[in-house]
Amino acid sequence: INETVNSKELNIFPNPTRNSIQVNLPVPNKYFLIEVYSTLGERLVKTTDKTVIHVSSFAPGIYILTLTQDCNTWATKIVKE
């Protein structure tokens, strides 16, 4: 897993956030899988068609976002305020 934050490969913003985050895909218009996990490993979000992830219902804390695309997986931390 490649851990990256706001690199040219994986760009998410705003982070920290209160309502939602935007995920910019490394390769636009290609299949992708975005998942968000709690620190306990519980999957909270799984999507293959949305790049805006709404987190307003999440409790404040740290979450892990993973993005899988073209046989690559990136993981980064999201801070929910």
mmCIF file with all atom_site columns, N, CA and C in Angstrom:
data_model
loop_
_atom_site.group_PDB
_atom_site.id
_atom_site.type_symbol
_atom_site.label_atom_id
_atom_site.label_alt_id
_atom_site.label_comp_id
_atom_site.label_asym_id
_atom_site.label_entity_id
_atom_site.label_seq_id
_atom_site.pdbx_PDB_ins_code
_atom_site.Cartn_x
_atom_site.Cartn_y
_atom_site.Cartn_z
_atom_site.occupancy
_atom_site.B_iso_or_equiv
_atom_site.pdbx_formal_charge
_atom_site.auth_seq_id
_atom_site.auth_comp_id
_atom_site.auth_asym_id
_atom_site.auth_atom_id
_atom_site.pdbx_PDB_model_num
ATOM 1   N N  . ILE A 1 1  ? 0.855   -1.180 0.000   1.00 0.00 ? 1  ILE A N  1
ATOM 2   C CA . ILE A 1 1  ? 0.000   0.000  0.000   1.00 0.00 ? 1  ILE A CA 1
ATOM 3   C C  . ILE A 1 1  ? 0.891   1.230  0.000   1.00 0.00 ? 1  ILE A C  1
ATOM 4   N N  . ASN A 1 2  ? 0.603   2.155  -0.880  1.00 0.00 ? 2  ASN A N  1
ATOM 5   C CA . ASN A 1 2  ? 1.323   3.421  -0.923  1.00 0.00 ? 2  ASN A CA 1
ATOM 6   C C  . ASN A 1 2  ? 0.583   4.428  -0.067  1.00 0.00 ? 2  ASN A C  1
ATOM 7   N N  . GLU A 1 3  ? 1.207   4.920  1.016   1.00 0.00 ? 3  GLU A N  1
ATOM 8   C CA . GLU A 1 3  ? 0.552   5.935  1.834   1.00 0.00 ? 3  GLU A CA 1
ATOM 9   C C  . GLU A 1 3  ? 0.975   7.293  1.333   1.00 0.00 ? 3  GLU A C  1
ATOM 10  N N  . THR A 1 4  ? -0.011  8.058  0.851   1.00 0.00 ? 4  THR A N  1
ATOM 11  C CA . THR A 1 4  ? 0.276   9.374  0.323   1.00 0.00 ? 4  THR A CA 1
ATOM 12  C C  . THR A 1 4  ? -0.790  10.344 0.785   1.00 0.00 ? 4  THR A C  1
ATOM 13  N N  . VAL A 1 5  ? -0.397  11.568 0.995   1.00 0.00 ? 5  VAL A N  1
ATOM 14  C CA . VAL A 1 5  ? -1.335  12.615 1.360   1.00 0.00 ? 5  VAL A CA 1
ATOM 15  C C  . VAL A 1 5  ? -1.061  13.810 0.462   1.00 0.00 ? 5  VAL A C  1
ATOM 16  N N  . ASN A 1 6  ? -2.086  14.209 -0.296  1.00 0.00 ? 6  ASN A N  1
ATOM 17  C CA . ASN A 1 6  ? -1.991  15.375 -1.155  1.00 0.00 ? 6  ASN A CA 1
ATOM 18  C C  . ASN A 1 6  ? -0.763  15.331 -2.071  1.00 0.00 ? 6  ASN A C  1
ATOM 19  N N  . SER A 1 7  ? -0.454  14.175 -2.586  1.00 0.00 ? 7  SER A N  1
ATOM 20  C CA . SER A 1 7  ? 0.636   14.068 -3.552  1.00 0.00 ? 7  SER A CA 1
ATOM 21  C C  . SER A 1 7  ? 0.044   14.175 -4.947  1.00 0.00 ? 7  SER A C  1
ATOM 22  N N  . LYS A 1 8  ? 0.926   14.141 -5.959  1.00 0.00 ? 8  LYS A N  1
ATOM 23  C CA . LYS A 1 8  ? 0.399   14.184 -7.319  1.00 0.00 ? 8  LYS A CA 1
ATOM 24  C C  . LYS A 1 8  ? -0.326  12.896 -7.673  1.00 0.00 ? 8  LYS A C  1
ATOM 25  N N  . GLU A 1 9  ? -0.161  11.842 -6.874  1.00 0.00 ? 9  GLU A N  1
ATOM 26  C CA . GLU A 1 9  ? -0.839  10.587 -7.148  1.00 0.00 ? 9  GLU A CA 1
ATOM 27  C C  . GLU A 1 9  ? -2.243  10.546 -6.548  1.00 0.00 ? 9  GLU A C  1
ATOM 28  N N  . LEU A 1 10 ? -2.375  11.026 -5.316  1.00 0.00 ? 10 LEU A N  1
ATOM 29  C CA . LEU A 1 10 ? -3.668  11.006 -4.634  1.00 0.00 ? 10 LEU A CA 1
ATOM 30  C C  . LEU A 1 10 ? -3.839  12.334 -3.926  1.00 0.00 ? 10 LEU A C  1
ATOM 31  N N  . ASN A 1 11 ? -4.893  13.048 -4.291  1.00 0.00 ? 11 ASN A N  1
ATOM 32  C CA . ASN A 1 11 ? -5.142  14.353 -3.707  1.00 0.00 ? 11 ASN A CA 1
ATOM 33  C C  . ASN A 1 11 ? -6.542  14.350 -3.113  1.00 0.00 ? 11 ASN A C  1
ATOM 34  N N  . ILE A 1 12 ? -6.628  14.551 -1.800  1.00 0.00 ? 12 ILE A N  1
ATOM 35  C CA . ILE A 1 12 ? -7.925  14.659 -1.136  1.00 0.00 ? 12 ILE A CA 1
ATOM 36  C C  . ILE A 1 12 ? -7.977  15.996 -0.417  1.00 0.00 ? 12 ILE A C  1
ATOM 37  N N  . PHE A 1 13 ? -9.155  16.604 -0.422  1.00 0.00 ? 13 PHE A N  1
ATOM 38  C CA . PHE A 1 13 ? -9.302  17.893 0.244   1.00 0.00 ? 13 PHE A CA 1
ATOM 39  C C  . PHE A 1 13 ? -10.765 18.150 0.553   1.00 0.00 ? 13 PHE A C  1
ATOM 40  N N  . PRO A 1 14 ? -11.133 18.979 1.512   1.00 0.00 ? 14 PRO A N  1
ATOM 41  C CA . PRO A 1 14 ? -10.222 19.475 2.542   1.00 0.00 ? 14 PRO A CA 1
ATOM 42  C C  . PRO A 1 14 ? -9.956  18.382 3.575   1.00 0.00 ? 14 PRO A C  1
ATOM 43  N N  . ASN A 1 15 ? -8.839  18.462 4.211   1.00 0.00 ? 15 ASN A N  1
ATOM 44  C CA . ASN A 1 15 ? -8.476  17.491 5.248   1.00 0.00 ? 15 ASN A CA 1
ATOM 45  C C  . ASN A 1 15 ? -7.619  18.215 6.275   1.00 0.00 ? 15 ASN A C  1
ATOM 46  N N  . PRO A 1 16 ? -8.166  18.475 7.456   1.00 0.00 ? 16 PRO A N  1
ATOM 47  C CA . PRO A 1 16 ? -9.380  17.948 8.071   1.00 0.00 ? 16 PRO A CA 1
ATOM 48  C C  . PRO A 1 16 ? -10.651 18.528 7.449   1.00 0.00 ? 16 PRO A C  1
ATOM 49  N N  . THR A 1 17 ? -11.765 17.851 7.728   1.00 0.00 ? 17 THR A N  1
ATOM 50  C CA . THR A 1 17 ? -13.053 18.240 7.172   1.00 0.00 ? 17 THR A CA 1
ATOM 51  C C  . THR A 1 17 ? -14.162 18.080 8.199   1.00 0.00 ? 17 THR A C  1
ATOM 52  N N  . ARG A 1 18 ? -15.282 18.704 7.918   1.00 0.00 ? 18 ARG A N  1
ATOM 53  C CA . ARG A 1 18 ? -16.481 18.547 8.757   1.00 0.00 ? 18 ARG A CA 1
ATOM 54  C C  . ARG A 1 18 ? -17.616 17.871 8.000   1.00 0.00 ? 18 ARG A C  1
ATOM 55  N N  . ASN A 1 19 ? -17.672 18.102 6.672   1.00 0.00 ? 19 ASN A N  1
ATOM 56  C CA . ASN A 1 19 ? -18.826 17.629 5.908   1.00 0.00 ? 19 ASN A CA 1
ATOM 57  C C  . ASN A 1 19 ? -18.496 16.600 4.841   1.00 0.00 ? 19 ASN A C  1
ATOM 58  N N  . SER A 1 20 ? -17.554 16.922 3.972   1.00 0.00 ? 20 SER A N  1
ATOM 59  C CA . SER A 1 20 ? -17.241 16.010 2.871   1.00 0.00 ? 20 SER A CA 1
ATOM 60  C C  . SER A 1 20 ? -15.808 16.225 2.415   1.00 0.00 ? 20 SER A C  1
ATOM 61  N N  . ILE A 1 21 ? -15.301 15.233 1.691   1.00 0.00 ? 21 ILE A N  1
ATOM 62  C CA . ILE A 1 21 ? -13.983 15.353 1.077   1.00 0.00 ? 21 ILE A CA 1
ATOM 63  C C  . ILE A 1 21 ? -14.104 15.034 -0.404  1.00 0.00 ? 21 ILE A C  1
ATOM 64  N N  . GLN A 1 22 ? -13.263 15.677 -1.182  1.00 0.00 ? 22 GLN A N  1
ATOM 65  C CA . GLN A 1 22 ? -13.173 15.435 -2.614  1.00 0.00 ? 22 GLN A CA 1
ATOM 66  C C  . GLN A 1 22 ? -11.928 14.602 -2.865  1.00 0.00 ? 22 GLN A C  1
ATOM 67  N N  . VAL A 1 23 ? -12.074 13.534 -3.639  1.00 0.00 ? 23 VAL A N  1
ATOM 68  C CA . VAL A 1 23 ? -10.936 12.697 -4.005  1.00 0.00 ? 23 VAL A CA 1
ATOM 69  C C  . VAL A 1 23 ? -10.652 12.918 -5.487  1.00 0.00 ? 23 VAL A C  1
ATOM 70  N N  . ASN A 1 24 ? -9.453  13.408 -5.775  1.00 0.00 ? 24 ASN A N  1
ATOM 71  C CA . ASN A 1 24 ? -9.021  13.544 -7.170  1.00 0.00 ? 24 ASN A CA 1
ATOM 72  C C  . ASN A 1 24 ? -8.312  12.264 -7.563  1.00 0.00 ? 24 ASN A C  1
ATOM 73  N N  . LEU A 1 25 ? -8.816  11.627 -8.602  1.00 0.00 ? 25 LEU A N  1
ATOM 74  C CA . LEU A 1 25 ? -8.280  10.336 -9.026  1.00 0.00 ? 25 LEU A CA 1
ATOM 75  C C  . LEU A 1 25 ? -6.948  10.492 -9.746  1.00 0.00 ? 25 LEU A C  1
ATOM 76  N N  . PRO A 1 26 ? -5.989  9.591  -9.473  1.00 0.00 ? 26 PRO A N  1
ATOM 77  C CA . PRO A 1 26 ? -4.709  9.631  -10.191 1.00 0.00 ? 26 PRO A CA 1
ATOM 78  C C  . PRO A 1 26 ? -4.883  9.472  -11.701 1.00 0.00 ? 26 PRO A C  1
ATOM 79  N N  . VAL A 1 27 ? -5.811  8.613  -12.109 1.00 0.00 ? 27 VAL A N  1
ATOM 80  C CA . VAL A 1 27 ? -6.086  8.392  -13.531 1.00 0.00 ? 27 VAL A CA 1
ATOM 81  C C  . VAL A 1 27 ? -7.578  8.652  -13.757 1.00 0.00 ? 27 VAL A C  1
ATOM 82  N N  . PRO A 1 28 ? -7.932  9.841  -14.244 1.00 0.00 ? 28 PRO A N  1
ATOM 83  C CA . PRO A 1 28 ? -9.344  10.155 -14.457 1.00 0.00 ? 28 PRO A CA 1
ATOM 84  C C  . PRO A 1 28 ? -10.010 9.186  -15.438 1.00 0.00 ? 28 PRO A C  1
ATOM 85  N N  . ASN A 1 29 ? -11.303 9.002  -15.255 1.00 0.00 ? 29 ASN A N  1
ATOM 86  C CA . ASN A 1 29 ? -12.140 8.209  -16.167 1.00 0.00 ? 29 ASN A CA 1
ATOM 87  C C  . ASN A 1 29 ? -11.759 6.738  -16.232 1.00 0.00 ? 29 ASN A C  1
ATOM 88  N N  . LYS A 1 30 ? -11.150 6.204  -15.190 1.00 0.00 ? 30 LYS A N  1
ATOM 89  C CA . LYS A 1 30 ? -10.849 4.774  -15.098 1.00 0.00 ? 30 LYS A CA 1
ATOM 90  C C  . LYS A 1 30 ? -11.543 4.223  -13.875 1.00 0.00 ? 30 LYS A C  1
ATOM 91  N N  . TYR A 1 31 ? -11.815 2.922  -13.883 1.00 0.00 ? 31 TYR A N  1
ATOM 92  C CA . TYR A 1 31 ? -12.441 2.271  -12.745 1.00 0.00 ? 31 TYR A CA 1
ATOM 93  C C  . TYR A 1 31 ? -11.657 2.561  -11.471 1.00 0.00 ? 31 TYR A C  1
ATOM 94  N N  . PHE A 1 32 ? -12.398 2.797  -10.387 1.00 0.00 ? 32 PHE A N  1
ATOM 95  C CA . PHE A 1 32 ? -11.767 3.014  -9.091  1.00 0.00 ? 32 PHE A CA 1
ATOM 96  C C  . PHE A 1 32 ? -12.659 2.451  -7.991  1.00 0.00 ? 32 PHE A C  1
ATOM 97  N N  . LEU A 1 33 ? -12.057 2.230  -6.847  1.00 0.00 ? 33 LEU A N  1
ATOM 98  C CA . LEU A 1 33 ? -12.772 1.805  -5.644  1.00 0.00 ? 33 LEU A CA 1
ATOM 99  C C  . LEU A 1 33 ? -12.262 2.662  -4.493  1.00 0.00 ? 33 LEU A C  1
ATOM 100 N N  . ILE A 1 34 ? -13.175 3.377  -3.847  1.00 0.00 ? 34 ILE A N  1
ATOM 101 C CA . ILE A 1 34 ? -12.840 4.177  -2.668  1.00 0.00 ? 34 ILE A CA 1
ATOM 102 C C  . ILE A 1 34 ? -13.534 3.537  -1.479  1.00 0.00 ? 34 ILE A C  1
ATOM 103 N N  . GLU A 1 35 ? -12.767 3.335  -0.402  1.00 0.00 ? 35 GLU A N  1
ATOM 104 C CA . GLU A 1 35 ? -13.317 2.810  0.841   1.00 0.00 ? 35 GLU A CA 1
ATOM 105 C C  . GLU A 1 35 ? -12.817 3.675  1.991   1.00 0.00 ? 35 GLU A C  1
ATOM 106 N N  . VAL A 1 36 ? -13.674 3.820  3.002   1.00 0.00 ? 36 VAL A N  1
ATOM 107 C CA . VAL A 1 36 ? -13.294 4.542  4.214   1.00 0.00 ? 36 VAL A CA 1
ATOM 108 C C  . VAL A 1 36 ? -13.531 3.608  5.390   1.00 0.00 ? 36 VAL A C  1
ATOM 109 N N  . TYR A 1 37 ? -12.512 3.507  6.246   1.00 0.00 ? 37 TYR A N  1
ATOM 110 C CA . TYR A 1 37 ? -12.545 2.618  7.399   1.00 0.00 ? 37 TYR A CA 1
ATOM 111 C C  . TYR A 1 37 ? -12.359 3.403  8.691   1.00 0.00 ? 37 TYR A C  1
ATOM 112 N N  . SER A 1 38 ? -12.991 2.915  9.752   1.00 0.00 ? 38 SER A N  1
ATOM 113 C CA . SER A 1 38 ? -12.711 3.445  11.082  1.00 0.00 ? 38 SER A CA 1
ATOM 114 C C  . SER A 1 38 ? -11.362 2.902  11.525  1.00 0.00 ? 38 SER A C  1
ATOM 115 N N  . THR A 1 39 ? -10.824 3.437  12.615  1.00 0.00 ? 39 THR A N  1
ATOM 116 C CA . THR A 1 39 ? -9.549  2.935  13.125  1.00 0.00 ? 39 THR A CA 1
ATOM 117 C C  . THR A 1 39 ? -9.693  1.533  13.703  1.00 0.00 ? 39 THR A C  1
ATOM 118 N N  . LEU A 1 40 ? -10.932 1.073  13.873  1.00 0.00 ? 40 LEU A N  1
ATOM 119 C CA . LEU A 1 40 ? -11.176 -0.294 14.338  1.00 0.00 ? 40 LEU A CA 1
ATOM 120 C C  . LEU A 1 40 ? -11.313 -1.276 13.178  1.00 0.00 ? 40 LEU A C  1
ATOM 121 N N  . GLY A 1 41 ? -11.197 -0.766 11.944  1.00 0.00 ? 41 GLY A N  1
ATOM 122 C CA . GLY A 1 41 ? -11.269 -1.630 10.768  1.00 0.00 ? 41 GLY A CA 1
ATOM 123 C C  . GLY A 1 41 ? -12.659 -1.810 10.197  1.00 0.00 ? 41 GLY A C  1
ATOM 124 N N  . GLU A 1 42 ? -13.635 -1.090 10.711  1.00 0.00 ? 42 GLU A N  1
ATOM 125 C CA . GLU A 1 42 ? -15.001 -1.186 10.200  1.00 0.00 ? 42 GLU A CA 1
ATOM 126 C C  . GLU A 1 42 ? -15.125 -0.363 8.922   1.00 0.00 ? 42 GLU A C  1
ATOM 127 N N  . ARG A 1 43 ? -15.586 -0.992 7.829   1.00 0.00 ? 43 ARG A N  1
ATOM 128 C CA . ARG A 1 43 ? -15.766 -0.259 6.580   1.00 0.00 ? 43 ARG A CA 1
ATOM 129 C C  . ARG A 1 43 ? -17.037 0.579  6.679   1.00 0.00 ? 43 ARG A C  1
ATOM 130 N N  . LEU A 1 44 ? -16.896 1.881  6.457   1.00 0.00 ? 44 LEU A N  1
ATOM 131 C CA . LEU A 1 44 ? -18.003 2.815  6.565   1.00 0.00 ? 44 LEU A CA 1
ATOM 132 C C  . LEU A 1 44 ? -18.514 3.278  5.211   1.00 0.00 ? 44 LEU A C  1
ATOM 133 N N  . VAL A 1 45 ? -17.633 3.273  4.209   1.00 0.00 ? 45 VAL A N  1
ATOM 134 C CA . VAL A 1 45 ? -17.992 3.722  2.863   1.00 0.00 ? 45 VAL A CA 1
ATOM 135 C C  . VAL A 1 45 ? -17.322 2.788  1.865   1.00 0.00 ? 45 VAL A C  1
ATOM 136 N N  . LYS A 1 46 ? -18.077 2.453  0.821   1.00 0.00 ? 46 LYS A N  1
ATOM 137 C CA . LYS A 1 46 ? -17.521 1.719  -0.319  1.00 0.00 ? 46 LYS A CA 1
ATOM 138 C C  . LYS A 1 46 ? -18.222 2.269  -1.550  1.00 0.00 ? 46 LYS A C  1
ATOM 139 N N  . THR A 1 47 ? -17.454 2.818  -2.492  1.00 0.00 ? 47 THR A N  1
ATOM 140 C CA . THR A 1 47 ? -18.059 3.387  -3.684  1.00 0.00 ? 47 THR A CA 1
ATOM 141 C C  . THR A 1 47 ? -17.155 3.203  -4.895  1.00 0.00 ? 47 THR A C  1
ATOM 142 N N  . THR A 1 48 ? -17.790 3.013  -6.042  1.00 0.00 ? 48 THR A N  1
ATOM 143 C CA . THR A 1 48 ? -17.062 2.938  -7.305  1.00 0.00 ? 48 THR A CA 1
ATOM 144 C C  . THR A 1 48 ? -17.543 4.018  -8.267  1.00 0.00 ? 48 THR A C  1
ATOM 145 N N  . ASP A 1 49 ? -18.412 4.913  -7.785  1.00 0.00 ? 49 ASP A N  1
ATOM 146 C CA . ASP A 1 49 ? -18.953 5.925  -8.691  1.00 0.00 ? 49 ASP A CA 1
ATOM 147 C C  . ASP A 1 49 ? -19.001 7.339  -8.123  1.00 0.00 ? 49 ASP A C  1
ATOM 148 N N  . LYS A 1 50 ? -18.519 7.545  -6.902  1.00 0.00 ? 50 LYS A N  1
ATOM 149 C CA . LYS A 1 50 ? -18.534 8.884  -6.308  1.00 0.00 ? 50 LYS A CA 1
ATOM 150 C C  . LYS A 1 50 ? -17.131 9.264  -5.860  1.00 0.00 ? 50 LYS A C  1
ATOM 151 N N  . THR A 1 51 ? -16.747 10.509 -6.160  1.00 0.00 ? 51 THR A N  1
ATOM 152 C CA . THR A 1 51 ? -15.449 11.003 -5.697  1.00 0.00 ? 51 THR A CA 1
ATOM 153 C C  . THR A 1 51 ? -15.604 12.050 -4.604  1.00 0.00 ? 51 THR A C  1
ATOM 154 N N  . VAL A 1 52 ? -16.844 12.372 -4.239  1.00 0.00 ? 52 VAL A N  1
ATOM 155 C CA . VAL A 1 52 ? -17.114 13.215 -3.080  1.00 0.00 ? 52 VAL A CA 1
ATOM 156 C C  . VAL A 1 52 ? -17.672 12.300 -1.996  1.00 0.00 ? 52 VAL A C  1
ATOM 157 N N  . ILE A 1 53 ? -16.974 12.238 -0.876  1.00 0.00 ? 53 ILE A N  1
ATOM 158 C CA . ILE A 1 53 ? -17.353 11.355 0.219   1.00 0.00 ? 53 ILE A CA 1
ATOM 159 C C  . ILE A 1 53 ? -17.914 12.209 1.347   1.00 0.00 ? 53 ILE A C  1
ATOM 160 N N  . HIS A 1 54 ? -19.167 11.963 1.716   1.00 0.00 ? 54 HIS A N  1
ATOM 161 C CA . HIS A 1 54 ? -19.814 12.715 2.794   1.00 0.00 ? 54 HIS A CA 1
ATOM 162 C C  . HIS A 1 54 ? -19.507 12.050 4.125   1.00 0.00 ? 54 HIS A C  1
ATOM 163 N N  . VAL A 1 55 ? -18.947 12.836 5.046   1.00 0.00 ? 55 VAL A N  1
ATOM 164 C CA . VAL A 1 55 ? -18.548 12.310 6.350   1.00 0.00 ? 55 VAL A CA 1
ATOM 165 C C  . VAL A 1 55 ? -19.229 13.052 7.501   1.00 0.00 ? 55 VAL A C  1
ATOM 166 N N  . SER A 1 56 ? -20.228 13.864 7.197   1.00 0.00 ? 56 SER A N  1
ATOM 167 C CA . SER A 1 56 ? -20.876 14.675 8.239   1.00 0.00 ? 56 SER A CA 1
ATOM 168 C C  . SER A 1 56 ? -21.498 13.822 9.331   1.00 0.00 ? 56 SER A C  1
ATOM 169 N N  . SER A 1 57 ? -21.893 12.606 9.037   1.00 0.00 ? 57 SER A N  1
ATOM 170 C CA . SER A 1 57 ? -22.500 11.732 10.043  1.00 0.00 ? 57 SER A CA 1
ATOM 171 C C  . SER A 1 57 ? -21.466 10.971 10.870  1.00 0.00 ? 57 SER A C  1
ATOM 172 N N  . PHE A 1 58 ? -20.186 11.058 10.495  1.00 0.00 ? 58 PHE A N  1
ATOM 173 C CA . PHE A 1 58 ? -19.131 10.368 11.236  1.00 0.00 ? 58 PHE A CA 1
ATOM 174 C C  . PHE A 1 58 ? -18.841 11.116 12.536  1.00 0.00 ? 58 PHE A C  1
ATOM 175 N N  . ALA A 1 59 ? -18.468 10.388 13.561  1.00 0.00 ? 59 ALA A N  1
ATOM 176 C CA . ALA A 1 59 ? -18.004 11.002 14.812  1.00 0.00 ? 59 ALA A CA 1
ATOM 177 C C  . ALA A 1 59 ? -16.643 11.649 14.540  1.00 0.00 ? 59 ALA A C  1
ATOM 178 N N  . PRO A 1 60 ? -16.321 12.726 15.254  1.00 0.00 ? 60 PRO A N  1
ATOM 179 C CA . PRO A 1 60 ? -14.989 13.315 15.093  1.00 0.00 ? 60 PRO A CA 1
ATOM 180 C C  . PRO A 1 60 ? -13.902 12.275 15.370  1.00 0.00 ? 60 PRO A C  1
ATOM 181 N N  . GLY A 1 61 ? -12.838 12.300 14.581  1.00 0.00 ? 61 GLY A N  1
ATOM 182 C CA . GLY A 1 61 ? -11.750 11.350 14.782  1.00 0.00 ? 61 GLY A CA 1
ATOM 183 C C  . GLY A 1 61 ? -10.969 11.135 13.506  1.00 0.00 ? 61 GLY A C  1
ATOM 184 N N  . ILE A 1 62 ? -10.179 10.086 13.502  1.00 0.00 ? 62 ILE A N  1
ATOM 185 C CA . ILE A 1 62 ? -9.326  9.742  12.362  1.00 0.00 ? 62 ILE A CA 1
ATOM 186 C C  . ILE A 1 62 ? -9.898  8.524  11.648  1.00 0.00 ? 62 ILE A C  1
ATOM 187 N N  . TYR A 1 63 ? -9.901  8.582  10.335  1.00 0.00 ? 63 TYR A N  1
ATOM 188 C CA . TYR A 1 63 ? -10.400 7.503  9.486   1.00 0.00 ? 63 TYR A CA 1
ATOM 189 C C  . TYR A 1 63 ? -9.345  7.215  8.421   1.00 0.00 ? 63 TYR A C  1
ATOM 190 N N  . ILE A 1 64 ? -9.422  6.055  7.818   1.00 0.00 ? 64 ILE A N  1
ATOM 191 C CA . ILE A 1 64 ? -8.495  5.660  6.758   1.00 0.00 ? 64 ILE A CA 1
ATOM 192 C C  . ILE A 1 64 ? -9.264  5.569  5.444   1.00 0.00 ? 64 ILE A C  1
ATOM 193 N N  . LEU A 1 65 ? -8.807  6.307  4.450   1.00 0.00 ? 65 LEU A N  1
ATOM 194 C CA . LEU A 1 65 ? -9.381  6.236  3.110   1.00 0.00 ? 65 LEU A CA 1
ATOM 195 C C  . LEU A 1 65 ? -8.432  5.435  2.240   1.00 0.00 ? 65 LEU A C  1
ATOM 196 N N  . THR A 1 66 ? -8.979  4.454  1.529   1.00 0.00 ? 66 THR A N  1
ATOM 197 C CA . THR A 1 66 ? -8.179  3.712  0.556   1.00 0.00 ? 66 THR A CA 1
ATOM 198 C C  . THR A 1 66 ? -8.766  3.933  -0.835  1.00 0.00 ? 66 THR A C  1
ATOM 199 N N  . LEU A 1 67 ? -7.884  4.036  -1.795  1.00 0.00 ? 67 LEU A N  1
ATOM 200 C CA . LEU A 1 67 ? -8.267  4.175  -3.188  1.00 0.00 ? 67 LEU A CA 1
ATOM 201 C C  . LEU A 1 67 ? -7.537  3.094  -3.962  1.00 0.00 ? 67 LEU A C  1
ATOM 202 N N  . THR A 1 68 ? -8.289  2.300  -4.715  1.00 0.00 ? 68 THR A N  1
ATOM 203 C CA . THR A 1 68 ? -7.709  1.271  -5.567  1.00 0.00 ? 68 THR A CA 1
ATOM 204 C C  . THR A 1 68 ? -8.041  1.628  -7.010  1.00 0.00 ? 68 THR A C  1
ATOM 205 N N  . GLN A 1 69 ? -6.987  1.643  -7.841  1.00 0.00 ? 69 GLN A N  1
ATOM 206 C CA . GLN A 1 69 ? -7.162  1.965  -9.260  1.00 0.00 ? 69 GLN A CA 1
ATOM 207 C C  . GLN A 1 69 ? -5.972  1.392  -10.022 1.00 0.00 ? 69 GLN A C  1
ATOM 208 N N  . ASP A 1 70 ? -6.247  0.730  -11.125 1.00 0.00 ? 70 ASP A N  1
ATOM 209 C CA . ASP A 1 70 ? -5.184  0.174  -11.978 1.00 0.00 ? 70 ASP A CA 1
ATOM 210 C C  . ASP A 1 70 ? -4.181  -0.672 -11.195 1.00 0.00 ? 70 ASP A C  1
ATOM 211 N N  . CYS A 1 71 ? -4.671  -1.582 -10.376 1.00 0.00 ? 71 CYS A N  1
ATOM 212 C CA . CYS A 1 71 ? -3.841  -2.501 -9.593  1.00 0.00 ? 71 CYS A CA 1
ATOM 213 C C  . CYS A 1 71 ? -2.955  -1.797 -8.560  1.00 0.00 ? 71 CYS A C  1
ATOM 214 N N  . ASN A 1 72 ? -3.208  -0.536 -8.265  1.00 0.00 ? 72 ASN A N  1
ATOM 215 C CA . ASN A 1 72 ? -2.495  0.199  -7.224  1.00 0.00 ? 72 ASN A CA 1
ATOM 216 C C  . ASN A 1 72 ? -3.481  0.539  -6.112  1.00 0.00 ? 72 ASN A C  1
ATOM 217 N N  . THR A 1 73 ? -3.000  0.523  -4.880  1.00 0.00 ? 73 THR A N  1
ATOM 218 C CA . THR A 1 73 ? -3.819  0.917  -3.738  1.00 0.00 ? 73 THR A CA 1
ATOM 219 C C  . THR A 1 73 ? -3.066  1.967  -2.937  1.00 0.00 ? 73 THR A C  1
ATOM 220 N N  . TRP A 1 74 ? -3.753  3.056  -2.668  1.00 0.00 ? 74 TRP A N  1
ATOM 221 C CA . TRP A 1 74 ? -3.222  4.119  -1.828  1.00 0.00 ? 74 TRP A CA 1
ATOM 222 C C  . TRP A 1 74 ? -4.059  4.183  -0.562  1.00 0.00 ? 74 TRP A C  1
ATOM 223 N N  . ALA A 1 75 ? -3.447  4.585  0.531   1.00 0.00 ? 75 ALA A N  1
ATOM 224 C CA . ALA A 1 75 ? -4.157  4.758  1.788   1.00 0.00 ? 75 ALA A CA 1
ATOM 225 C C  . ALA A 1 75 ? -3.705  6.049  2.434   1.00 0.00 ? 75 ALA A C  1
ATOM 226 N N  . THR A 1 76 ? -4.639  6.772  3.006   1.00 0.00 ? 76 THR A N  1
ATOM 227 C CA . THR A 1 76 ? -4.301  8.010  3.688   1.00 0.00 ? 76 THR A CA 1
ATOM 228 C C  . THR A 1 76 ? -5.276  8.246  4.831   1.00 0.00 ? 76 THR A C  1
ATOM 229 N N  . LYS A 1 77 ? -4.880  9.074  5.765   1.00 0.00 ? 77 LYS A N  1
ATOM 230 C CA . LYS A 1 77 ? -5.716  9.393  6.915   1.00 0.00 ? 77 LYS A CA 1
ATOM 231 C C  . LYS A 1 77 ? -6.621  10.562 6.594   1.00 0.00 ? 77 LYS A C  1
ATOM 232 N N  . ILE A 1 78 ? -7.852  10.492 7.108   1.00 0.00 ? 78 ILE A N  1
ATOM 233 C CA . ILE A 1 78 ? -8.803  11.600 7.032   1.00 0.00 ? 78 ILE A CA 1
ATOM 234 C C  . ILE A 1 78 ? -9.080  12.003 8.465   1.00 0.00 ? 78 ILE A C  1
ATOM 235 N N  . VAL A 1 79 ? -9.092  13.304 8.711   1.00 0.00 ? 79 VAL A N  1
ATOM 236 C CA . VAL A 1 79 ? -9.445  13.813 10.031  1.00 0.00 ? 79 VAL A CA 1
ATOM 237 C C  . VAL A 1 79 ? -10.823 14.456 9.932   1.00 0.00 ? 79 VAL A C  1
ATOM 238 N N  . LYS A 1 80 ? -11.762 13.914 10.696  1.00 0.00 ? 80 LYS A N  1
ATOM 239 C CA . LYS A 1 80 ? -13.118 14.462 10.765  1.00 0.00 ? 80 LYS A CA 1
ATOM 240 C C  . LYS A 1 80 ? -13.193 15.331 12.011  1.00 0.00 ? 80 LYS A C  1
ATOM 241 N N  . GLU A 1 81 ? -13.499 16.609 11.833  1.00 0.00 ? 81 GLU A N  1
ATOM 242 C CA . GLU A 1 81 ? -13.607 17.546 12.954  1.00 0.00 ? 81 GLU A CA 1
ATOM 243 C C  . GLU A 1 81 ? -14.988 17.515 13.558  1.00 0.00 ? 81 GLU A C  1
#
